[in-house]
Short mmCIF file of C-alpha atoms and ligand atoms in Angstrom, two decimals:
data_model
loop_
_atom_site.label_atom_id
_atom_site.label_comp_id
_atom_site.label_asym_id
_atom_site.label_seq_id
_atom_site.Cartn_x
_atom_site.Cartn_y
_atom_site.Cartn_z
CA UNK A 295 0.00 0.00 0.00
CA UNK A 296 2.45 2.60 -1.18
CA UNK A 297 -0.21 5.24 -1.46
CA UNK A 298 -1.44 5.19 2.13
CA UNK A 299 -0.09 6.54 5.35
CA UNK A 300 -0.98 5.87 8.94
CA UNK A 301 -3.34 8.39 10.49
CA UNK A 302 -5.79 7.98 13.36
CA UNK A 303 -9.48 8.01 12.44
CA UNK A 304 -11.60 10.10 14.84
CA UNK A 305 -13.31 7.97 17.46
CA UNK A 306 -11.19 5.02 16.53
CA UNK A 307 -8.56 3.84 18.96
CA UNK A 308 -6.25 1.94 16.66
CA UNK A 309 -4.75 3.79 13.71
CA UNK A 310 -5.71 2.25 10.39
CA UNK A 311 -4.29 3.05 6.97
CA UNK A 312 -6.13 5.90 5.33
CA UNK A 313 -5.50 7.66 2.07
CA UNK A 314 -4.02 11.07 1.63
CA UNK A 315 -6.42 13.87 0.61
CA UNK A 316 -5.66 13.23 -3.01
CA UNK A 317 -4.83 9.81 -4.38
CA UNK A 318 -1.54 10.27 -6.30
CA UNK A 319 -1.69 9.49 -10.00
CA UNK A 320 0.94 7.69 -12.02
CA UNK A 321 1.15 10.60 -14.51
CA UNK A 322 1.87 13.15 -11.77
CA UNK A 323 -1.09 15.35 -12.59
CA UNK A 324 -3.34 16.45 -9.73
CA UNK A 325 -6.99 15.39 -9.66
CA UNK A 326 -9.11 18.43 -8.82
CA UNK A 327 -12.17 16.36 -8.02
CA UNK A 328 -13.19 16.83 -4.40
CA UNK A 329 -11.05 19.89 -3.73
CA UNK A 330 -12.64 23.09 -2.43
CA UNK A 331 -12.37 26.22 -4.58
CA UNK A 332 -9.70 27.74 -2.32
CA UNK A 333 -7.48 24.67 -2.63
CA UNK A 334 -7.82 24.70 -6.42
CA UNK A 335 -6.68 28.34 -6.40
CA UNK A 336 -3.71 27.42 -4.18
CA UNK A 337 -2.64 24.64 -6.55
CA UNK A 338 -2.92 26.96 -9.52
CA UNK A 339 -0.82 29.50 -7.63
CA UNK A 340 1.83 26.85 -6.91
CA UNK A 341 1.82 26.00 -10.61
CA UNK A 342 2.69 29.59 -11.47
CA UNK A 343 -0.44 31.73 -11.77
CA UNK A 344 -0.50 35.02 -9.88
CA UNK A 345 -3.02 35.28 -7.05
CA UNK A 346 -5.65 37.18 -9.02
CA UNK A 347 -5.50 34.83 -12.00
CA UNK A 348 -5.53 31.76 -9.76
CA UNK A 349 -8.65 33.00 -7.99
CA UNK A 350 -10.48 33.76 -11.23
CA UNK A 351 -9.48 30.53 -12.96
CA UNK A 352 -10.31 28.37 -9.93
CA UNK A 353 -13.78 29.91 -9.81
CA UNK A 354 -14.37 29.18 -13.48
CA UNK A 355 -12.97 25.67 -13.30
CA UNK A 356 -15.04 24.90 -10.16
CA UNK A 357 -18.18 26.00 -11.93
CA UNK A 358 -17.41 23.84 -14.96
CA UNK A 359 -16.66 20.84 -12.76
CA UNK A 360 -19.70 20.85 -10.49
CA UNK A 361 -22.28 22.84 -12.37
CA UNK A 362 -21.62 21.47 -15.81
CA UNK A 363 -20.05 18.08 -15.20
CA UNK A 364 -17.20 18.89 -17.57
CA UNK A 365 -14.08 16.69 -17.32
CA UNK A 366 -12.13 18.17 -20.25
CA UNK A 367 -10.44 21.57 -19.91
CA UNK A 368 -10.87 22.04 -23.67
CA UNK A 369 -14.64 22.36 -23.12
CA UNK A 370 -14.23 25.32 -20.76
CA UNK A 371 -15.15 27.97 -23.28
CA UNK A 372 -14.72 31.03 -21.06
CA UNK A 373 -11.09 30.12 -20.36
CA UNK A 374 -8.55 31.40 -22.91
CA UNK A 375 -7.69 28.82 -25.57
CA UNK A 376 -3.97 28.98 -24.69
CA UNK A 377 -4.70 28.45 -20.99
CA UNK A 378 -6.59 25.19 -21.49
CA UNK A 379 -3.59 22.98 -22.45
CA UNK A 380 -1.64 24.55 -19.58
CA UNK A 381 -4.35 23.33 -17.18
CA UNK A 382 -4.58 19.91 -18.85
CA UNK A 383 -0.84 19.35 -18.44
CA UNK A 384 -1.07 19.86 -14.71
CA UNK A 385 -4.53 18.79 -13.65
CA UNK A 386 -7.25 16.28 -14.35
CA UNK A 387 -10.90 16.15 -13.39
CA UNK A 388 -11.34 12.53 -12.43
CA UNK A 389 -14.10 10.05 -11.85
CA UNK A 390 -13.93 6.69 -10.10
CA UNK A 391 -13.11 3.96 -12.65
CA UNK A 392 -16.06 1.74 -13.55
CA UNK A 393 -15.27 -1.97 -13.24
CA UNK A 394 -18.82 -3.14 -13.80
CA UNK A 395 -22.23 -1.48 -14.24
CA UNK A 396 -25.46 -3.39 -13.80
CA UNK A 397 -29.06 -2.49 -14.45
CA UNK A 398 -31.87 -4.30 -12.64
CA UNK A 399 -35.26 -5.04 -14.18
CA UNK A 400 -36.78 -2.76 -11.50
CA UNK A 401 -34.61 0.19 -12.58
CA UNK A 402 -32.04 -0.13 -9.78
CA UNK A 403 -28.51 0.44 -11.04
CA UNK A 404 -25.36 -0.71 -9.42
CA UNK A 405 -21.75 0.09 -10.12
CA UNK A 406 -18.60 -1.62 -8.99
CA UNK A 407 -16.02 1.17 -8.93
CA UNK A 408 -12.28 1.38 -8.50
CA UNK A 409 -9.96 4.01 -7.09
CA UNK A 410 -6.89 5.11 -9.08
CA UNK A 411 -4.79 2.86 -6.84
CA UNK A 412 -6.93 -0.18 -7.57
CA UNK A 413 -9.34 -0.57 -4.64
CA UNK A 414 -12.91 -1.58 -5.37
CA UNK A 415 -16.08 -0.16 -3.85
CA UNK A 416 -19.75 0.15 -4.77
CA UNK A 417 -22.49 2.60 -5.56
CA UNK A 418 -26.21 1.95 -6.06
CA UNK A 419 -28.95 4.12 -7.61
CA UNK A 420 -32.54 3.40 -6.65
CA UNK A 421 -35.27 5.19 -8.63
CA UNK A 422 -38.72 5.56 -7.10
CA UNK A 423 -41.90 7.24 -8.25
CA UNK A 424 -41.13 10.56 -6.57
CA UNK A 425 -37.36 10.44 -6.04
CA UNK A 426 -34.10 8.85 -7.07
CA UNK A 427 -31.69 7.90 -4.32
CA UNK A 428 -27.98 7.38 -4.73
CA UNK A 429 -26.37 5.13 -2.14
CA UNK A 430 -22.78 6.29 -1.69
CA UNK A 431 -19.79 4.48 -0.12
CA UNK A 432 -17.46 6.14 2.38
CA UNK A 433 -14.78 3.47 2.82
CA UNK A 434 -13.34 0.46 1.03
CA UNK A 435 -14.50 -2.25 3.43
CA UNK A 436 -15.37 -1.45 7.06
CA UNK A 437 -13.62 -1.77 10.43
CA UNK A 438 -16.84 -2.77 12.12
CA UNK A 439 -18.15 -6.31 11.90
CA UNK A 440 -21.92 -6.22 11.99
CA UNK A 441 -22.82 -9.88 11.68
CA UNK A 442 -25.57 -9.54 9.09
CA UNK A 443 -23.60 -7.19 6.84
CA UNK A 444 -21.51 -8.45 4.01
CA UNK A 445 -19.21 -5.43 4.02
CA UNK A 446 -18.49 -6.32 7.65
CA UNK A 447 -16.77 -9.50 6.50
CA UNK A 448 -14.26 -7.47 4.45
CA UNK A 449 -11.23 -5.86 5.97
CA UNK A 450 -11.03 -2.09 5.90
CA UNK A 451 -8.67 -1.28 3.08
CA UNK A 452 -8.80 2.45 3.39
CA UNK A 453 -10.97 5.53 3.68
CA UNK A 454 -12.22 7.06 0.46
CA UNK A 455 -10.98 10.58 -0.24
CA UNK A 456 -13.41 13.51 -0.65
CA UNK A 457 -12.82 13.25 -4.42
CA UNK A 458 -13.70 9.57 -4.46
CA UNK A 459 -16.85 10.24 -2.44
CA UNK A 460 -18.17 13.24 -4.41
CA UNK A 461 -16.87 11.49 -7.56
CA UNK A 462 -19.59 8.88 -7.06
CA UNK A 463 -22.27 11.57 -7.31
CA UNK A 464 -20.57 13.03 -10.39
CA UNK A 465 -20.39 9.64 -12.04
CA UNK A 466 -24.07 8.96 -11.33
CA UNK A 467 -24.97 12.31 -12.90
CA UNK A 468 -22.85 11.38 -15.94
CA UNK A 469 -24.56 8.00 -16.25
CA UNK A 470 -28.03 9.48 -15.85
CA UNK A 471 -27.27 12.27 -18.33
CA UNK A 472 -28.11 14.98 -15.82
CA UNK A 473 -25.77 17.81 -16.65
CA UNK A 474 -27.04 20.97 -18.33
CA UNK A 475 -26.45 20.71 -22.03
CA UNK A 476 -24.56 23.07 -24.28
CA UNK A 477 -22.02 25.77 -23.67
CA UNK A 478 -22.19 28.31 -20.90
CA UNK A 479 -21.46 31.18 -23.27
CA UNK A 480 -24.54 33.19 -24.06
CA UNK A 481 -26.62 31.86 -21.18
CA UNK A 482 -27.63 34.42 -18.63
CA UNK A 483 -27.67 33.34 -14.99
CA UNK A 484 -31.42 32.95 -14.66
CA UNK A 485 -31.66 30.76 -17.69
CA UNK A 486 -28.73 28.73 -16.52
CA UNK A 487 -30.16 28.14 -13.05
CA UNK A 488 -33.56 27.24 -14.49
CA UNK A 489 -32.01 24.64 -16.71
CA UNK A 490 -30.01 23.12 -13.90
CA UNK A 491 -32.85 22.77 -11.43
CA UNK A 492 -35.35 21.63 -14.03
CA UNK A 493 -37.75 19.01 -12.71
CA UNK A 494 -37.38 15.56 -14.03
CA UNK A 495 -33.86 15.01 -12.80
CA UNK A 496 -33.60 11.49 -11.52
CA UNK A 497 -30.97 11.89 -8.83
CA UNK A 498 -32.71 13.80 -6.04
CA UNK A 499 -31.44 12.22 -2.81
CA UNK A 500 -28.19 10.90 -1.41
CA UNK A 501 -27.75 8.37 1.37
CA UNK A 502 -24.37 7.57 2.91
CA UNK A 503 -25.33 3.91 3.20
CA UNK A 504 -22.91 2.19 0.86
CA UNK A 505 -19.76 0.47 2.04
CA UNK A 506 -18.17 1.71 5.22
CA UNK A 507 -18.92 3.66 8.37
CA UNK A 508 -19.10 7.36 7.38
CA UNK A 509 -18.41 8.64 10.90
CA UNK A 510 -15.08 6.77 10.92
CA UNK A 511 -14.12 8.82 7.86
CA UNK A 512 -15.67 12.00 9.17
CA UNK A 513 -13.51 14.70 7.61
CA UNK A 514 -13.51 13.28 4.10
CA UNK A 515 -17.27 12.63 4.22
CA UNK A 516 -17.86 16.15 5.53
CA UNK A 517 -15.70 17.76 2.86
CA UNK A 518 -17.37 15.72 0.11
CA UNK A 519 -20.88 16.53 1.33
CA UNK A 520 -19.97 20.23 1.57
CA UNK A 521 -19.29 20.13 -2.19
CA UNK A 522 -22.55 18.29 -2.78
CA UNK A 523 -24.45 20.94 -0.78
CA UNK A 524 -22.57 24.01 -2.07
CA UNK A 525 -24.86 26.33 -4.01
CA UNK A 526 -21.99 26.92 -6.47
CA UNK A 527 -21.34 23.17 -6.54
CA UNK A 528 -23.87 20.36 -6.90
CA UNK A 529 -26.39 22.39 -4.87
CA UNK A 530 -28.29 19.50 -3.31
CA UNK A 531 -30.23 20.47 -0.18
CA UNK A 532 -29.04 19.02 3.13
CA UNK A 533 -32.63 17.86 3.62
CA UNK A 534 -32.13 15.46 0.76
CA UNK A 535 -28.99 13.90 2.21
CA UNK A 536 -28.98 11.21 4.90
CA UNK A 537 -25.96 9.88 6.72
CA UNK A 538 -26.30 6.43 8.24
CA UNK A 539 -24.19 5.41 11.22
CA UNK A 540 -23.93 2.18 13.15
CA UNK A 541 -23.67 4.37 16.26
CA UNK A 542 -20.34 6.17 16.53
CA UNK A 543 -21.66 8.20 19.45
CA UNK A 544 -18.72 10.64 19.96
CA UNK A 545 -18.98 11.84 16.35
CA UNK A 546 -22.74 12.33 16.14
CA UNK A 547 -23.02 15.87 17.52
CA UNK A 548 -20.13 16.96 15.31
CA UNK A 549 -21.93 15.44 12.34
CA UNK A 550 -25.04 17.49 13.08
CA UNK A 551 -23.07 20.69 13.65
CA UNK A 552 -20.56 20.47 10.81
CA UNK A 553 -22.55 18.66 8.12
CA UNK A 554 -26.17 19.15 9.21
CA UNK A 555 -27.66 16.37 7.11
CA UNK A 556 -30.43 13.98 8.15
CA UNK A 557 -29.36 11.18 10.46
CA UNK A 558 -30.14 7.49 10.16
CA UNK A 559 -29.04 5.12 12.91
CA UNK A 560 -28.55 1.40 12.41
CA UNK A 561 -30.24 0.30 15.63
CA UNK A 562 -31.27 -3.25 14.64
CA UNK A 563 -31.82 -4.46 18.23
CA UNK A 564 -33.30 -3.21 21.50
CA UNK A 565 -31.43 -5.32 24.06
CA UNK A 566 -27.77 -5.17 24.95
CA UNK A 567 -27.30 -8.88 24.42
CA UNK A 568 -28.65 -8.93 20.87
CA UNK A 569 -27.16 -5.62 19.75
CA UNK A 570 -23.75 -6.64 21.13
CA UNK A 571 -23.98 -9.69 18.90
CA UNK A 572 -25.22 -8.16 15.65
CA UNK A 573 -23.80 -4.60 15.86
CA UNK A 574 -20.61 -5.09 17.90
CA UNK A 575 -19.85 -1.35 18.23
CA UNK A 576 -22.63 -1.57 20.82
CA UNK A 577 -20.07 -2.99 23.26
CA UNK A 578 -18.32 0.35 23.08
CA UNK A 579 -21.31 2.70 22.83
CA UNK A 580 -24.44 1.15 24.33
CA UNK A 581 -28.09 1.67 23.38
CA UNK A 582 -28.80 4.28 26.08
CA UNK A 583 -25.80 6.38 25.10
CA UNK A 584 -26.74 6.07 21.45
CA UNK A 585 -30.35 7.11 21.99
CA UNK A 586 -29.25 10.06 24.14
CA UNK A 587 -26.95 11.19 21.32
CA UNK A 588 -29.95 10.93 18.97
CA UNK A 589 -32.06 13.03 21.34
CA UNK A 590 -29.26 15.63 21.31
CA UNK A 591 -28.70 15.52 17.54
CA UNK A 592 -28.57 19.11 16.27
CA UNK A 593 -31.43 19.88 13.92
CA UNK A 594 -33.60 16.85 14.71
CA UNK A 595 -37.27 17.79 14.96
CA UNK A 596 -40.68 16.43 14.00
CA UNK A 597 -40.12 17.92 10.57
CA UNK A 598 -36.67 16.31 10.35
CA UNK A 599 -36.93 13.01 12.11
CA UNK A 600 -34.17 10.55 12.85
CA UNK A 601 -34.52 7.27 10.98
CA UNK A 602 -33.90 4.09 12.91
CA UNK A 603 -32.91 1.27 10.63
CA UNK A 604 -33.96 -2.15 11.80
CA UNK A 605 -32.96 -5.19 9.80
CA UNK A 606 -35.45 -8.04 10.25
CA UNK A 607 -33.61 -11.20 11.31
CA UNK A 608 -35.64 -14.35 11.82
CA UNK A 609 -35.94 -15.40 15.50
CA UNK A 610 -33.25 -12.93 16.46
CA UNK A 611 -34.67 -9.40 16.82
CA UNK A 612 -38.19 -9.72 15.39
CA UNK A 613 -40.55 -10.66 18.26
CA UNK A 614 -43.62 -8.69 19.41
CA UNK A 615 -41.74 -7.94 22.60
CA UNK A 616 -38.85 -6.41 20.65
CA UNK A 617 -41.29 -4.22 18.71
CA UNK A 618 -42.92 -3.01 21.93
CA UNK A 619 -39.53 -2.31 23.50
CA UNK A 620 -38.57 -0.29 20.43
CA UNK A 621 -41.65 1.90 20.87
CA UNK A 622 -40.94 2.28 24.57
CA UNK A 623 -37.33 3.36 24.00
CA UNK A 624 -38.26 5.91 21.34
CA UNK A 625 -40.86 7.37 23.72
CA UNK A 626 -38.53 7.33 26.72
CA UNK A 627 -35.97 9.45 24.86
CA UNK A 628 -38.72 11.57 23.24
CA UNK A 629 -37.19 11.01 19.87
CA UNK A 630 -38.63 12.52 16.71
CA UNK A 631 -38.24 9.18 14.96
CA UNK A 632 -39.34 6.95 12.16
CA UNK A 633 -38.41 3.32 11.86
CA UNK A 634 -37.26 1.78 8.62
CA UNK A 635 -37.82 -1.98 8.66
CA UNK A 636 -35.35 -3.64 6.31
CA UNK A 637 -35.91 -7.23 5.21
CA UNK A 638 -32.55 -8.94 5.65
CA UNK A 639 -30.84 -9.39 2.31
CA UNK A 640 -29.11 -12.77 2.52
CA UNK A 641 -25.62 -13.44 1.20
CA UNK A 642 -23.75 -16.75 0.88
CA UNK A 643 -22.65 -17.95 4.30
CA UNK A 644 -24.70 -15.37 6.23
CA UNK A 645 -25.48 -16.56 9.75
CA UNK A 646 -29.10 -15.29 9.65
CA UNK A 647 -32.30 -15.57 7.66
CA UNK A 648 -34.86 -12.92 6.89
CA UNK A 649 -37.98 -12.82 9.08
CA UNK A 650 -41.16 -14.14 7.47
CA UNK A 651 -43.37 -11.57 5.73
CA UNK A 652 -46.08 -12.16 8.39
CA UNK A 653 -43.57 -11.44 11.15
CA UNK A 654 -42.38 -8.25 9.43
CA UNK A 655 -45.99 -7.15 9.01
CA UNK A 656 -46.86 -7.80 12.67
CA UNK A 657 -43.70 -6.03 13.87
CA UNK A 658 -44.53 -3.02 11.68
CA UNK A 659 -48.11 -2.93 13.03
CA UNK A 660 -46.95 -2.84 16.64
CA UNK A 661 -44.51 0.02 15.97
CA UNK A 662 -47.13 1.86 13.92
CA UNK A 663 -49.77 1.40 16.66
CA UNK A 664 -47.21 2.92 19.01
CA UNK A 665 -47.54 6.12 16.96
CA UNK A 666 -44.32 5.73 15.00
CA UNK A 667 -44.11 5.56 11.23
CA UNK A 668 -42.68 2.14 10.32
CA UNK A 669 -42.49 1.51 6.59
CA UNK A 670 -41.01 -1.75 5.37
CA UNK A 671 -38.31 -1.14 2.81
CA UNK A 672 -39.00 -2.99 -0.42
CA UNK A 673 -36.03 -5.06 -1.50
CA UNK A 674 -34.66 -3.60 -4.73
CA UNK A 675 -32.34 -4.87 -7.39
CA UNK A 676 -32.31 -8.43 -6.07
CA UNK A 677 -31.50 -9.73 -9.57
CA UNK A 678 -28.24 -7.77 -9.54
CA UNK A 679 -27.30 -8.47 -5.89
CA UNK A 680 -27.79 -4.81 -5.04
CA UNK A 681 -27.15 -5.42 -1.35
CA UNK A 682 -24.19 -3.97 0.46
CA UNK A 683 -20.92 -5.65 -0.51
CA UNK A 684 -22.36 -8.26 -2.84
CA UNK A 685 -21.35 -6.97 -6.26
CA UNK A 686 -17.76 -6.68 -5.14
CA UNK A 687 -17.73 -10.30 -4.05
CA UNK A 688 -19.39 -11.46 -7.28
CA UNK A 689 -16.73 -9.66 -9.31
CA UNK A 690 -13.95 -11.13 -7.20
CA UNK A 691 -15.39 -14.59 -7.74
CA UNK A 692 -15.59 -13.98 -11.43
CA UNK A 693 -12.04 -12.78 -11.69
CA UNK A 694 -10.89 -15.79 -9.69
CA UNK A 695 -12.79 -18.04 -12.08
CA UNK A 696 -11.23 -16.16 -14.97
CA UNK A 697 -7.80 -16.60 -13.44
CA UNK A 698 -8.47 -20.33 -13.03
CA UNK A 699 -9.50 -20.58 -16.68
CA UNK A 700 -6.36 -18.73 -17.73
CA UNK A 701 -4.24 -21.01 -15.54
CA UNK A 702 -5.90 -24.09 -17.07
CA UNK A 703 -5.34 -22.74 -20.58
CA UNK A 704 -1.67 -22.06 -19.84
CA UNK A 705 -1.23 -25.54 -18.36
CA UNK A 706 -2.78 -27.11 -21.46
CA UNK A 707 -0.34 -25.42 -23.80
N1 SAH B 1439 -22.01 1.78 8.20
C1 SAH B 1439 -23.22 2.50 8.16
C2 SAH B 1439 -23.74 2.76 6.77
C3 SAH B 1439 -23.60 1.65 5.77
S1 SAH B 1439 -24.60 0.22 6.04
C4 SAH B 1439 -24.27 1.83 8.99
O1 SAH B 1439 -24.05 0.70 9.43
O2 SAH B 1439 -25.30 2.44 9.24
C5 SAH B 1439 -26.19 0.82 5.46
C6 SAH B 1439 -27.39 0.03 6.00
O3 SAH B 1439 -27.50 -1.24 5.35
C7 SAH B 1439 -27.29 -0.25 7.48
O4 SAH B 1439 -28.49 0.02 8.14
C8 SAH B 1439 -27.00 -1.71 7.49
O5 SAH B 1439 -27.35 -2.22 8.70
C9 SAH B 1439 -27.80 -2.21 6.33
N2 SAH B 1439 -27.40 -3.55 5.87
C10 SAH B 1439 -26.17 -4.06 5.76
N3 SAH B 1439 -26.20 -5.33 5.31
C11 SAH B 1439 -27.49 -5.66 5.13
C12 SAH B 1439 -28.17 -6.84 4.68
N4 SAH B 1439 -27.51 -7.95 4.34
N5 SAH B 1439 -29.53 -6.81 4.61
C13 SAH B 1439 -30.20 -5.68 4.94
N6 SAH B 1439 -29.62 -4.55 5.38
C14 SAH B 1439 -28.27 -4.52 5.48
FE1 SF4 B 1440 -19.86 -1.49 8.57
FE2 SF4 B 1440 -22.39 -0.50 8.41
FE3 SF4 B 1440 -21.79 -2.98 7.52
FE4 SF4 B 1440 -21.80 -2.49 10.14
S1 SF4 B 1440 -23.57 -2.37 8.75
S2 SF4 B 1440 -20.22 -3.66 9.02
S3 SF4 B 1440 -20.99 -0.42 10.19
S4 SF4 B 1440 -21.01 -1.06 6.69
#
């Protein structure tokens, strides 16, 4: 891992390898993706532009990157023709590499992506009638080992950089064809803005629910989401972004203060014994502490409720008693909450099964009768294994099979 260095992750006791801010490229050029405007100006200054020029050019380039989705300096028509090759020699505007893209019969799309230094991670797009949600990864693998989660069986390879995180949103916009068309020249601001926010765009919401624990990669996730929320950037409202955590209690207030997005908490169990087993971070930060941190979450209100995710595991966490205890806890902490019941998505070798549909229905009724909204999440993209961590494994299997075939062919020669 020549491209990583040891740095502590906030809230994490043991240092784990994490990437630098920018993943170095073999060609020596700097990827501007994920860098704030000020940093782009700094880099342009270091490359030789005077301060005034650097500021102007960084503003233009930033606009082209996030507002227009442009990846080629040649397309930046308001930048002098002679300046464009100068930029292209020094900088690139990158995207994660696509290893595999799949399209489900129900419209769900899934991508297996790769960083410039060869690590694979995933992204999923889920279209619904009234919204389109992009599920974004924050890490390659995960340090936590939730027993029902496939990502939990992988080792943490490293944190994704801000560029690799916001790059997922950029790539989804590319794939969905959602950049304003045409050249910026000749468009006045009003027309431009109208075009950009036109209804009918598919990607309307972002959830940090892909691979990894976002609060163990806090700074990079924050910096990426700042670009997503920036009015001069991707301009997505914080109300349309949800960060899901398994319960990294010491980082939750900071998340509310510095990012301010909606919070989802992977609760999954209401007793210490069961949560210790299925969400082991519970041994460090228990249910009471977690629910208190939810009660204190900046910005939570009845209009902006906290989502509790609850994966339905047969004979494990799905009894009537568990449902009643869930209602009691939410009331005790006076939480503005909704509960998302998630049918367990099985993977080969998983130690659990999904609860029966009748059980899920009964559980939902009890929570609902307790005055709490409790929708059951419809499984999506099952035909393309659109559950956390599964595409990556399928691709690894395939490449192993391919390697075996190659080995057999070589042996036969
Ligand atoms: N690490 C964060 C965010 C990523 S996991 C977290 O744990 O919240 C996103 C959600 O998918 C979590 O609620 C997780 O519990 C759920 N999940 C993981 N594997 C699953 C599976 N096999 N079936 C159903 N839900 C799963
Ligand atoms: Fe990591 Fe979330 Fe999976 Fe737990 S559920 S192992 S925290 S990705």
